[in-house]
Coordinates of N, CA and C and ligand atoms in Angstrom, one line a residue:
M1 N 85.1 115.3 65.9 CA 86.1 115.8 66.8 C 87.2 114.8 67.0
Q2 N 88.5 115.3 66.8 CA 89.6 114.5 66.9 C 90.2 114.6 68.4
I3 N 90.1 113.6 69.2 CA 90.7 113.6 70.5 C 92.0 112.9 70.6
D4 N 93.1 113.5 70.9 CA 94.4 112.9 70.9 C 94.8 112.7 72.4
L5 N 94.8 111.5 72.9 CA 95.3 111.2 74.2 C 96.6 110.3 74.2
S6 N 97.4 110.5 73.2 CA 98.5 109.6 73.0 C 99.6 109.7 74.1
D7 N 99.6 110.8 74.8 CA 100.6 110.9 75.9 C 100.0 110.6 77.2
R8 N 98.7 110.1 77.3 CA 98.0 110.0 78.5 C 97.8 108.5 79.0
T9 N 97.7 108.3 80.3 CA 97.4 107.0 80.8 C 96.1 107.1 81.5
A10 N 95.3 106.0 81.5 CA 94.0 106.0 82.1 C 93.7 104.7 82.8
L11 N 92.9 104.8 83.8 CA 92.3 103.6 84.5 C 90.8 103.7 84.5
V12 N 90.1 102.7 84.0 CA 88.7 102.7 84.0 C 88.2 101.6 85.0
T13 N 87.5 101.9 86.0 CA 87.1 100.9 87.0 C 85.8 100.2 86.4
G14 N 85.7 98.9 86.8 CA 84.6 98.2 86.3 C 84.5 98.2 84.8
S15 N 85.6 97.7 84.1 CA 85.6 97.9 82.7 C 85.6 96.5 81.9
T16 N 85.2 95.4 82.6 CA 85.2 94.2 81.9 C 84.0 94.0 81.0
Q17 N 83.0 94.9 81.2 CA 81.8 94.9 80.4 C 81.1 96.2 80.5
G18 N 80.0 96.4 79.7 CA 79.1 97.5 79.9 C 79.7 98.9 79.5
I19 N 79.3 99.9 80.3 CA 79.7 101.3 80.0 C 81.2 101.4 80.2
G20 N 81.7 100.8 81.2 CA 83.2 100.9 81.5 C 84.0 100.3 80.4
H21 N 83.5 99.2 79.8 CA 84.3 98.6 78.7 C 84.3 99.5 77.5
A22 N 83.1 100.2 77.2 CA 83.0 101.1 76.1 C 83.9 102.3 76.3
I23 N 84.0 102.8 77.6 CA 84.9 103.9 77.8 C 86.3 103.5 77.6
A24 N 86.7 102.3 78.1 CA 88.1 101.8 77.9 C 88.4 101.8 76.4
V25 N 87.5 101.3 75.6 CA 87.7 101.2 74.1 C 87.9 102.6 73.5
G26 N 87.0 103.5 74.0 CA 87.1 104.9 73.5 C 88.4 105.6 73.8
L27 N 88.8 105.4 75.0 CA 90.1 106.0 75.5 C 91.3 105.4 74.7
A28 N 91.2 104.1 74.5 CA 92.3 103.4 73.7 C 92.3 103.9 72.3
R29 N 91.1 104.0 71.7 CA 91.1 104.5 70.3 C 91.6 105.9 70.2
A30 N 91.5 106.7 71.3 CA 92.0 108.1 71.3 C 93.5 108.1 71.6
G31 N 94.1 106.9 71.8 CA 95.6 106.9 71.9 C 96.1 106.7 73.3
A32 N 95.2 106.7 74.3 CA 95.6 106.6 75.7 C 96.1 105.2 76.0
W33 N 97.0 105.1 76.9 CA 97.4 103.8 77.5 C 96.3 103.5 78.6
V34 N 95.7 102.3 78.5 CA 94.5 102.1 79.3 C 94.6 100.8 80.2
A35 N 94.3 101.0 81.5 CA 94.2 99.9 82.4 C 92.7 99.5 82.6
V36 N 92.5 98.2 82.4 CA 91.1 97.6 82.5 C 91.0 96.9 83.9
N37 N 89.9 97.2 84.6 CA 89.7 96.7 85.9 C 88.4 95.8 86.0
G38 N 88.6 94.8 86.9 CA 87.4 94.0 87.3 C 87.9 93.1 88.5
R39 N 87.1 92.3 89.0 CA 87.5 91.5 90.2 C 88.3 90.3 90.0
G40 N 88.2 89.7 88.8 CA 88.8 88.4 88.6 C 89.8 88.4 87.4
A41 N 90.9 87.7 87.5 CA 92.0 87.8 86.5 C 91.5 87.3 85.1
E42 N 90.6 86.2 85.2 CA 90.2 85.7 83.9 C 89.4 86.6 83.1
R43 N 88.4 87.2 83.7 CA 87.5 88.2 83.0 C 88.3 89.4 82.6
V44 N 89.2 89.8 83.5 CA 90.0 91.0 83.1 C 90.9 90.8 81.9
T45 N 91.5 89.6 81.9 CA 92.4 89.2 80.8 C 91.6 89.2 79.5
E46 N 90.4 88.6 79.5 CA 89.5 88.5 78.3 C 89.1 89.9 77.9
A47 N 88.8 90.8 78.9 CA 88.4 92.2 78.5 C 89.5 92.9 77.9
V48 N 90.8 92.7 78.4 CA 91.9 93.4 77.8 C 92.0 93.0 76.4
E49 N 91.9 91.8 76.1 CA 92.0 91.3 74.7 C 90.9 92.0 73.8
R50 N 89.7 92.1 74.4 CA 88.5 92.7 73.6 C 88.8 94.2 73.4
V51 N 89.3 94.9 74.4 CA 89.6 96.3 74.2 C 90.7 96.5 73.2
R52 N 91.7 95.6 73.2 CA 92.8 95.7 72.2 C 92.2 95.5 70.8
T53 N 91.4 94.4 70.6 CA 90.8 94.2 69.3 C 89.9 95.3 68.8
E54 N 89.0 95.8 69.7 CA 88.0 96.8 69.3 C 88.7 98.2 69.1
S55 N 89.8 98.4 69.8 CA 90.4 99.7 69.6 C 91.6 99.7 68.6
G56 N 92.1 98.6 68.4 CA 93.3 98.5 67.5 C 94.6 98.9 68.2
S57 N 94.5 99.0 69.6 CA 95.7 99.5 70.3 C 96.2 98.3 71.2
D58 N 97.6 98.2 71.3 CA 98.2 97.2 72.2 C 98.4 97.8 73.6
D59 N 98.2 99.1 73.8 CA 98.5 99.7 75.0 C 97.4 99.6 76.0
V60 N 97.1 98.3 76.3 CA 95.9 98.0 77.2 C 96.4 96.9 78.2
V61 N 96.3 97.2 79.5 CA 96.8 96.3 80.5 C 95.8 96.0 81.5
P62 N 96.0 94.8 82.3 CA 95.1 94.5 83.3 C 95.4 95.1 84.6
A63 N 94.3 95.4 85.4 CA 94.4 95.9 86.8 C 93.3 95.2 87.6
V64 N 93.7 94.0 88.1 CA 92.7 93.2 88.8 C 92.6 93.6 90.3
G65 N 91.4 93.7 90.7 CA 91.1 94.0 92.2 C 89.7 94.3 92.4
D66 N 89.2 93.8 93.6 CA 87.9 94.2 94.0 C 87.9 95.5 94.7
L67 N 87.4 96.5 94.1 CA 87.5 97.9 94.6 C 86.6 98.2 95.7
A68 N 85.7 97.2 96.1 CA 84.9 97.4 97.3 C 85.7 97.1 98.6
T69 N 87.0 96.7 98.4 CA 87.8 96.4 99.6 C 89.1 97.2 99.5
E70 N 89.7 97.5 100.7 CA 90.9 98.2 100.7 C 92.0 97.4 100.1
E71 N 92.0 96.0 100.3 CA 93.1 95.2 99.7 C 93.0 95.2 98.2
G72 N 91.8 95.2 97.7 CA 91.6 95.2 96.2 C 92.1 96.5 95.6
A73 N 91.7 97.6 96.3 CA 92.1 98.9 95.8 C 93.7 99.0 95.8
A74 N 94.3 98.4 96.9 CA 95.7 98.5 97.0 C 96.4 97.6 95.9
A75 N 95.8 96.5 95.5 CA 96.3 95.7 94.4 C 96.2 96.4 93.1
V76 N 95.2 97.2 92.9 CA 95.1 97.9 91.6 C 96.1 99.0 91.6
V77 N 96.3 99.7 92.7 CA 97.3 100.8 92.8 C 98.7 100.2 92.6
D78 N 99.0 99.0 93.1 CA 100.3 98.3 92.9 C 100.5 98.1 91.5
A79 N 99.4 97.6 90.8 CA 99.6 97.2 89.4 C 99.7 98.5 88.5
V80 N 99.0 99.6 88.9 CA 99.0 100.8 88.1 C 99.3 102.0 89.1
P81 N 100.6 102.3 89.3 CA 100.9 103.3 90.4 C 100.5 104.7 90.1
G82 N 100.3 105.1 88.8 CA 99.9 106.4 88.6 C 99.1 106.5 87.2
V83 N 98.1 107.4 87.2 CA 97.4 107.6 85.9 C 97.1 109.1 85.7
D84 N 96.9 109.5 84.5 CA 96.5 110.9 84.2 C 95.0 111.0 84.2
I85 N 94.3 109.9 83.8 CA 92.8 109.9 83.7 C 92.3 108.8 84.6
L86 N 91.5 109.1 85.6 CA 90.8 108.1 86.4 C 89.3 108.2 86.1
V87 N 88.8 107.1 85.6 CA 87.3 107.0 85.4 C 86.7 106.1 86.4
N88 N 86.1 106.6 87.4 CA 85.4 105.8 88.4 C 84.0 105.5 87.9
N89 N 84.0 104.4 87.0 CA 82.8 104.0 86.4 C 82.1 103.0 87.3
L90 N 82.8 102.2 88.1 CA 82.2 101.2 88.9 C 81.0 101.7 89.7
G91 N 79.9 100.9 89.6 CA 78.8 101.2 90.4 C 77.8 100.1 90.2
I92 N 77.1 99.8 91.3 CA 76.0 98.8 91.2 C 74.7 99.4 91.5
F93 N 73.6 98.7 91.1 CA 72.3 99.1 91.4 C 71.4 97.9 91.4
G94 N 70.3 98.0 92.1 CA 69.4 96.9 92.1 C 68.1 97.3 92.7
S95 N 67.1 96.5 92.7 CA 65.8 96.8 93.1 C 65.5 96.2 94.5
A96 N 65.0 97.0 95.4 CA 64.7 96.5 96.8 C 63.7 97.4 97.5
A97 N 62.9 96.8 98.3 CA 61.9 97.5 99.1 C 62.7 98.4 100.1
P98 N 62.6 99.7 100.0 CA 63.4 100.6 100.8 C 63.6 100.3 102.3
L99 N 62.5 99.9 102.9 CA 62.6 99.7 104.4 C 63.1 98.3 104.7
E100 N 63.4 97.5 103.7 CA 63.9 96.1 103.9 C 65.4 96.0 103.6
I101 N 66.0 97.1 103.3 CA 67.5 97.1 103.0 C 68.2 97.1 104.3
D102 N 68.9 96.0 104.6 CA 69.6 96.0 106.0 C 70.9 96.7 106.0
D103 N 71.5 96.8 107.1 CA 72.8 97.6 107.3 C 73.9 97.0 106.4
A104 N 73.9 95.7 106.3 CA 75.0 95.1 105.5 C 74.9 95.5 104.0
E105 N 73.6 95.5 103.6 CA 73.4 95.9 102.2 C 73.7 97.4 102.0
W106 N 73.3 98.3 102.9 CA 73.7 99.7 102.8 C 75.2 99.8 102.8
R107 N 75.9 99.1 103.6 CA 77.4 99.2 103.7 C 78.0 98.7 102.4
R108 N 77.4 97.6 101.8 CA 78.0 97.1 100.5 C 77.8 98.2 99.4
Y109 N 76.7 98.8 99.4 CA 76.5 99.8 98.4 C 77.4 101.0 98.6
F110 N 77.6 101.4 99.8 CA 78.5 102.5 100.1 C 80.0 102.1 99.7
E111 N 80.4 100.9 100.1 CA 81.8 100.5 99.7 C 82.0 100.5 98.2
V112 N 81.0 99.9 97.5 CA 81.2 99.8 96.0 C 81.0 101.1 95.3
N113 N 79.9 101.9 95.7 CA 79.5 103.1 94.9 C 80.3 104.4 95.3
V114 N 80.7 104.4 96.6 CA 81.3 105.6 97.1 C 82.8 105.4 97.4
L115 N 83.1 104.5 98.3 CA 84.5 104.3 98.8 C 85.4 103.9 97.7
S116 N 84.9 103.1 96.8 CA 85.8 102.6 95.7 C 86.4 103.8 94.9
A117 N 85.6 104.8 94.7 CA 86.1 106.0 94.0 C 87.0 106.9 94.9
I118 N 86.6 107.0 96.2 CA 87.4 107.8 97.1 C 88.8 107.3 97.3
R119 N 88.9 105.9 97.4 CA 90.2 105.3 97.6 C 91.1 105.6 96.4
L120 N 90.6 105.5 95.2 CA 91.4 105.7 94.0 C 91.7 107.2 93.8
I121 N 90.8 108.1 94.2 CA 91.1 109.5 94.1 C 92.2 109.9 95.1
R122 N 92.2 109.3 96.3 CA 93.3 109.5 97.3 C 94.6 109.0 96.7
A123 N 94.6 107.9 96.0 CA 95.8 107.3 95.5 C 96.4 108.1 94.3
Y124 N 95.5 108.6 93.4 CA 96.0 109.1 92.1 C 96.0 110.6 92.0
L125 N 95.1 111.3 92.7 CA 95.1 112.8 92.6 C 96.4 113.5 92.9
P126 N 97.1 113.1 93.9 CA 98.4 113.8 94.2 C 99.4 113.7 93.0
G127 N 99.5 112.6 92.3 CA 100.3 112.5 91.2 C 99.9 113.4 90.0
M128 N 98.6 113.5 89.8 CA 98.0 114.4 88.8 C 98.4 115.8 89.1
T129 N 98.2 116.2 90.4 CA 98.6 117.5 90.8 C 100.0 117.8 90.6
D130 N 100.9 116.9 91.0 CA 102.4 117.1 90.9 C 102.7 117.3 89.4
R131 N 102.1 116.5 88.5 CA 102.4 116.6 87.1 C 101.7 117.7 86.4
G132 N 100.8 118.4 87.1 CA 100.1 119.6 86.5 C 99.0 119.3 85.5
W133 N 98.6 118.0 85.5 CA 97.5 117.7 84.6 C 96.8 116.4 85.1
G134 N 95.5 116.4 85.0 CA 94.8 115.2 85.4 C 93.3 115.3 85.3
R135 N 92.6 114.2 85.2 CA 91.2 114.2 85.1 C 90.6 113.1 85.9
V136 N 89.6 113.4 86.7 CA 88.9 112.4 87.4 C 87.4 112.5 87.1
L137 N 86.9 111.4 86.5 CA 85.4 111.3 86.2 C 84.7 110.3 87.1
N138 N 83.7 110.8 87.7 CA 82.9 109.9 88.6 C 81.5 109.7 88.0
L139 N 81.3 108.4 87.6 CA 80.0 108.2 87.0 C 78.9 107.9 88.0
A140 N 77.8 108.4 87.8 CA 76.7 108.2 88.8 C 75.4 107.7 87.9
S141 N 74.3 108.3 88.2 CA 73.1 107.8 87.5 C 72.0 108.9 87.7
D142 N 71.1 109.0 86.7 CA 70.0 109.9 86.9 C 69.1 109.5 88.1
S143 N 69.3 108.2 88.5 CA 68.6 107.8 89.7 C 69.0 108.5 91.0
A144 N 70.1 109.2 90.9 CA 70.5 110.1 92.0 C 69.7 111.4 92.1
V145 N 69.1 111.7 90.9 CA 68.4 113.0 90.8 C 66.9 112.7 90.8
V146 N 66.5 111.8 90.0 CA 65.1 111.3 89.9 C 65.1 109.9 90.5
I147 N 64.8 109.9 91.8 CA 65.1 108.7 92.6 C 63.9 107.7 92.6
P148 N 64.2 106.5 92.0 CA 63.1 105.5 92.0 C 63.0 104.9 93.5
A149 N 61.8 104.8 94.0 CA 61.7 104.3 95.4 C 62.4 103.0 95.6
E150 N 62.4 102.1 94.6 CA 63.0 100.8 94.8 C 64.5 100.8 94.6
M151 N 65.1 102.0 94.3 CA 66.5 102.1 94.1 C 67.1 103.2 95.1
I152 N 66.5 103.3 96.2 CA 66.9 104.4 97.1 C 68.4 104.3 97.6
H153 N 68.9 103.0 97.6 CA 70.2 102.8 98.0 C 71.2 103.0 96.8
Ligands
NAP201 N1 73.4 100.3 82.9 C1 72.6 101.4 83.2 O1 71.4 101.4 82.7 C2 73.1 102.5 84.0 C3 72.2 103.6 84.2 C4 72.7 104.7 84.9 C5 74.0 104.7 85.4 N2 74.7 103.6 85.3 C6 76.1 103.6 85.9 O2 77.1 103.3 84.9 C7 78.1 102.6 85.5 C8 78.4 101.3 84.8 O3 77.2 100.6 84.8 P1 77.0 99.3 83.8 O4 75.6 98.9 83.8 O5 77.8 99.5 82.6 O6 77.8 98.2 84.7 P2 77.8 96.6 84.6 O7 77.5 96.2 83.2 O8 77.0 96.0 85.7 O9 79.3 96.3 84.8 C9 79.9 96.3 86.1 C10 81.4 96.2 86.0 O10 81.9 96.5 87.2 C11 82.8 95.4 87.6 N3 82.7 95.3 89.0 C12 81.6 94.9 89.8 N4 81.9 95.0 91.1 C13 83.3 95.3 91.2 C14 84.2 95.5 92.2 N5 83.8 95.4 93.5 N6 85.4 95.9 91.9 C15 85.8 96.0 90.7 N7 85.0 95.8 89.6 C16 83.8 95.5 89.8 C17 82.3 94.2 86.8 O11 83.4 93.4 86.5 P3 83.6 91.9 87.0 O12 82.3 91.3 87.2 O13 84.5 91.3 86.0 O14 84.3 92.1 88.4 C18 81.9 94.9 85.5 O15 83.0 95.2 84.6 C19 77.7 102.4 87.0 O16 78.3 103.4 87.8 C20 76.2 102.6 86.9 O17 75.7 103.0 88.2 C21 74.3 102.6 84.5

């Protein structure tokens, strides 16, 4: 299947490694202008270079910010004011005894796994609507359906 995204812009959250990185490479190969996100400038800069090399596209830019915070999300939106494709890939998971997860840890999971996506949807969806085209993809896990007791958060 030939996918042509040459007129599209995309932001992939949590794309310095793993699944997000692979998505960024795939979108860049399909011709999209792609913004790569992570928390630190150094890792993001390295990832931008890797996406460029692996995709053969120069249309790859950094979008540094910790999306678990309002300030970090604002920094990303400052760097990339609008996109056609938002991939909310960022998500964390870990193993813990369910009754020993404290409030701070529940809040951290909610900030990273839920609010990070909500903040960016609020920022980008109106532009997509105005332009008459847009895509938002929210990645989750089969652990949301088949829930391992040690990953209840
Ligand atoms: N891996 C699996 O087996 C699996 C299974 C099911 C679902 N998933 C889902 O797939 C998605 C990707 O998982 P993955 O395993 O590929 O992730 P990963 O390898 O752990 O990568 C996490 C990415 O998120 C970035 N990141 C972490 N905290 C951040 C924050 N607060 N703000 C911005 N960026 C942040 C990291 O960049 P820096 O460290 O550079 O900041 C890194 O690029 C997640 O939603 C996960 O729940 C994964």
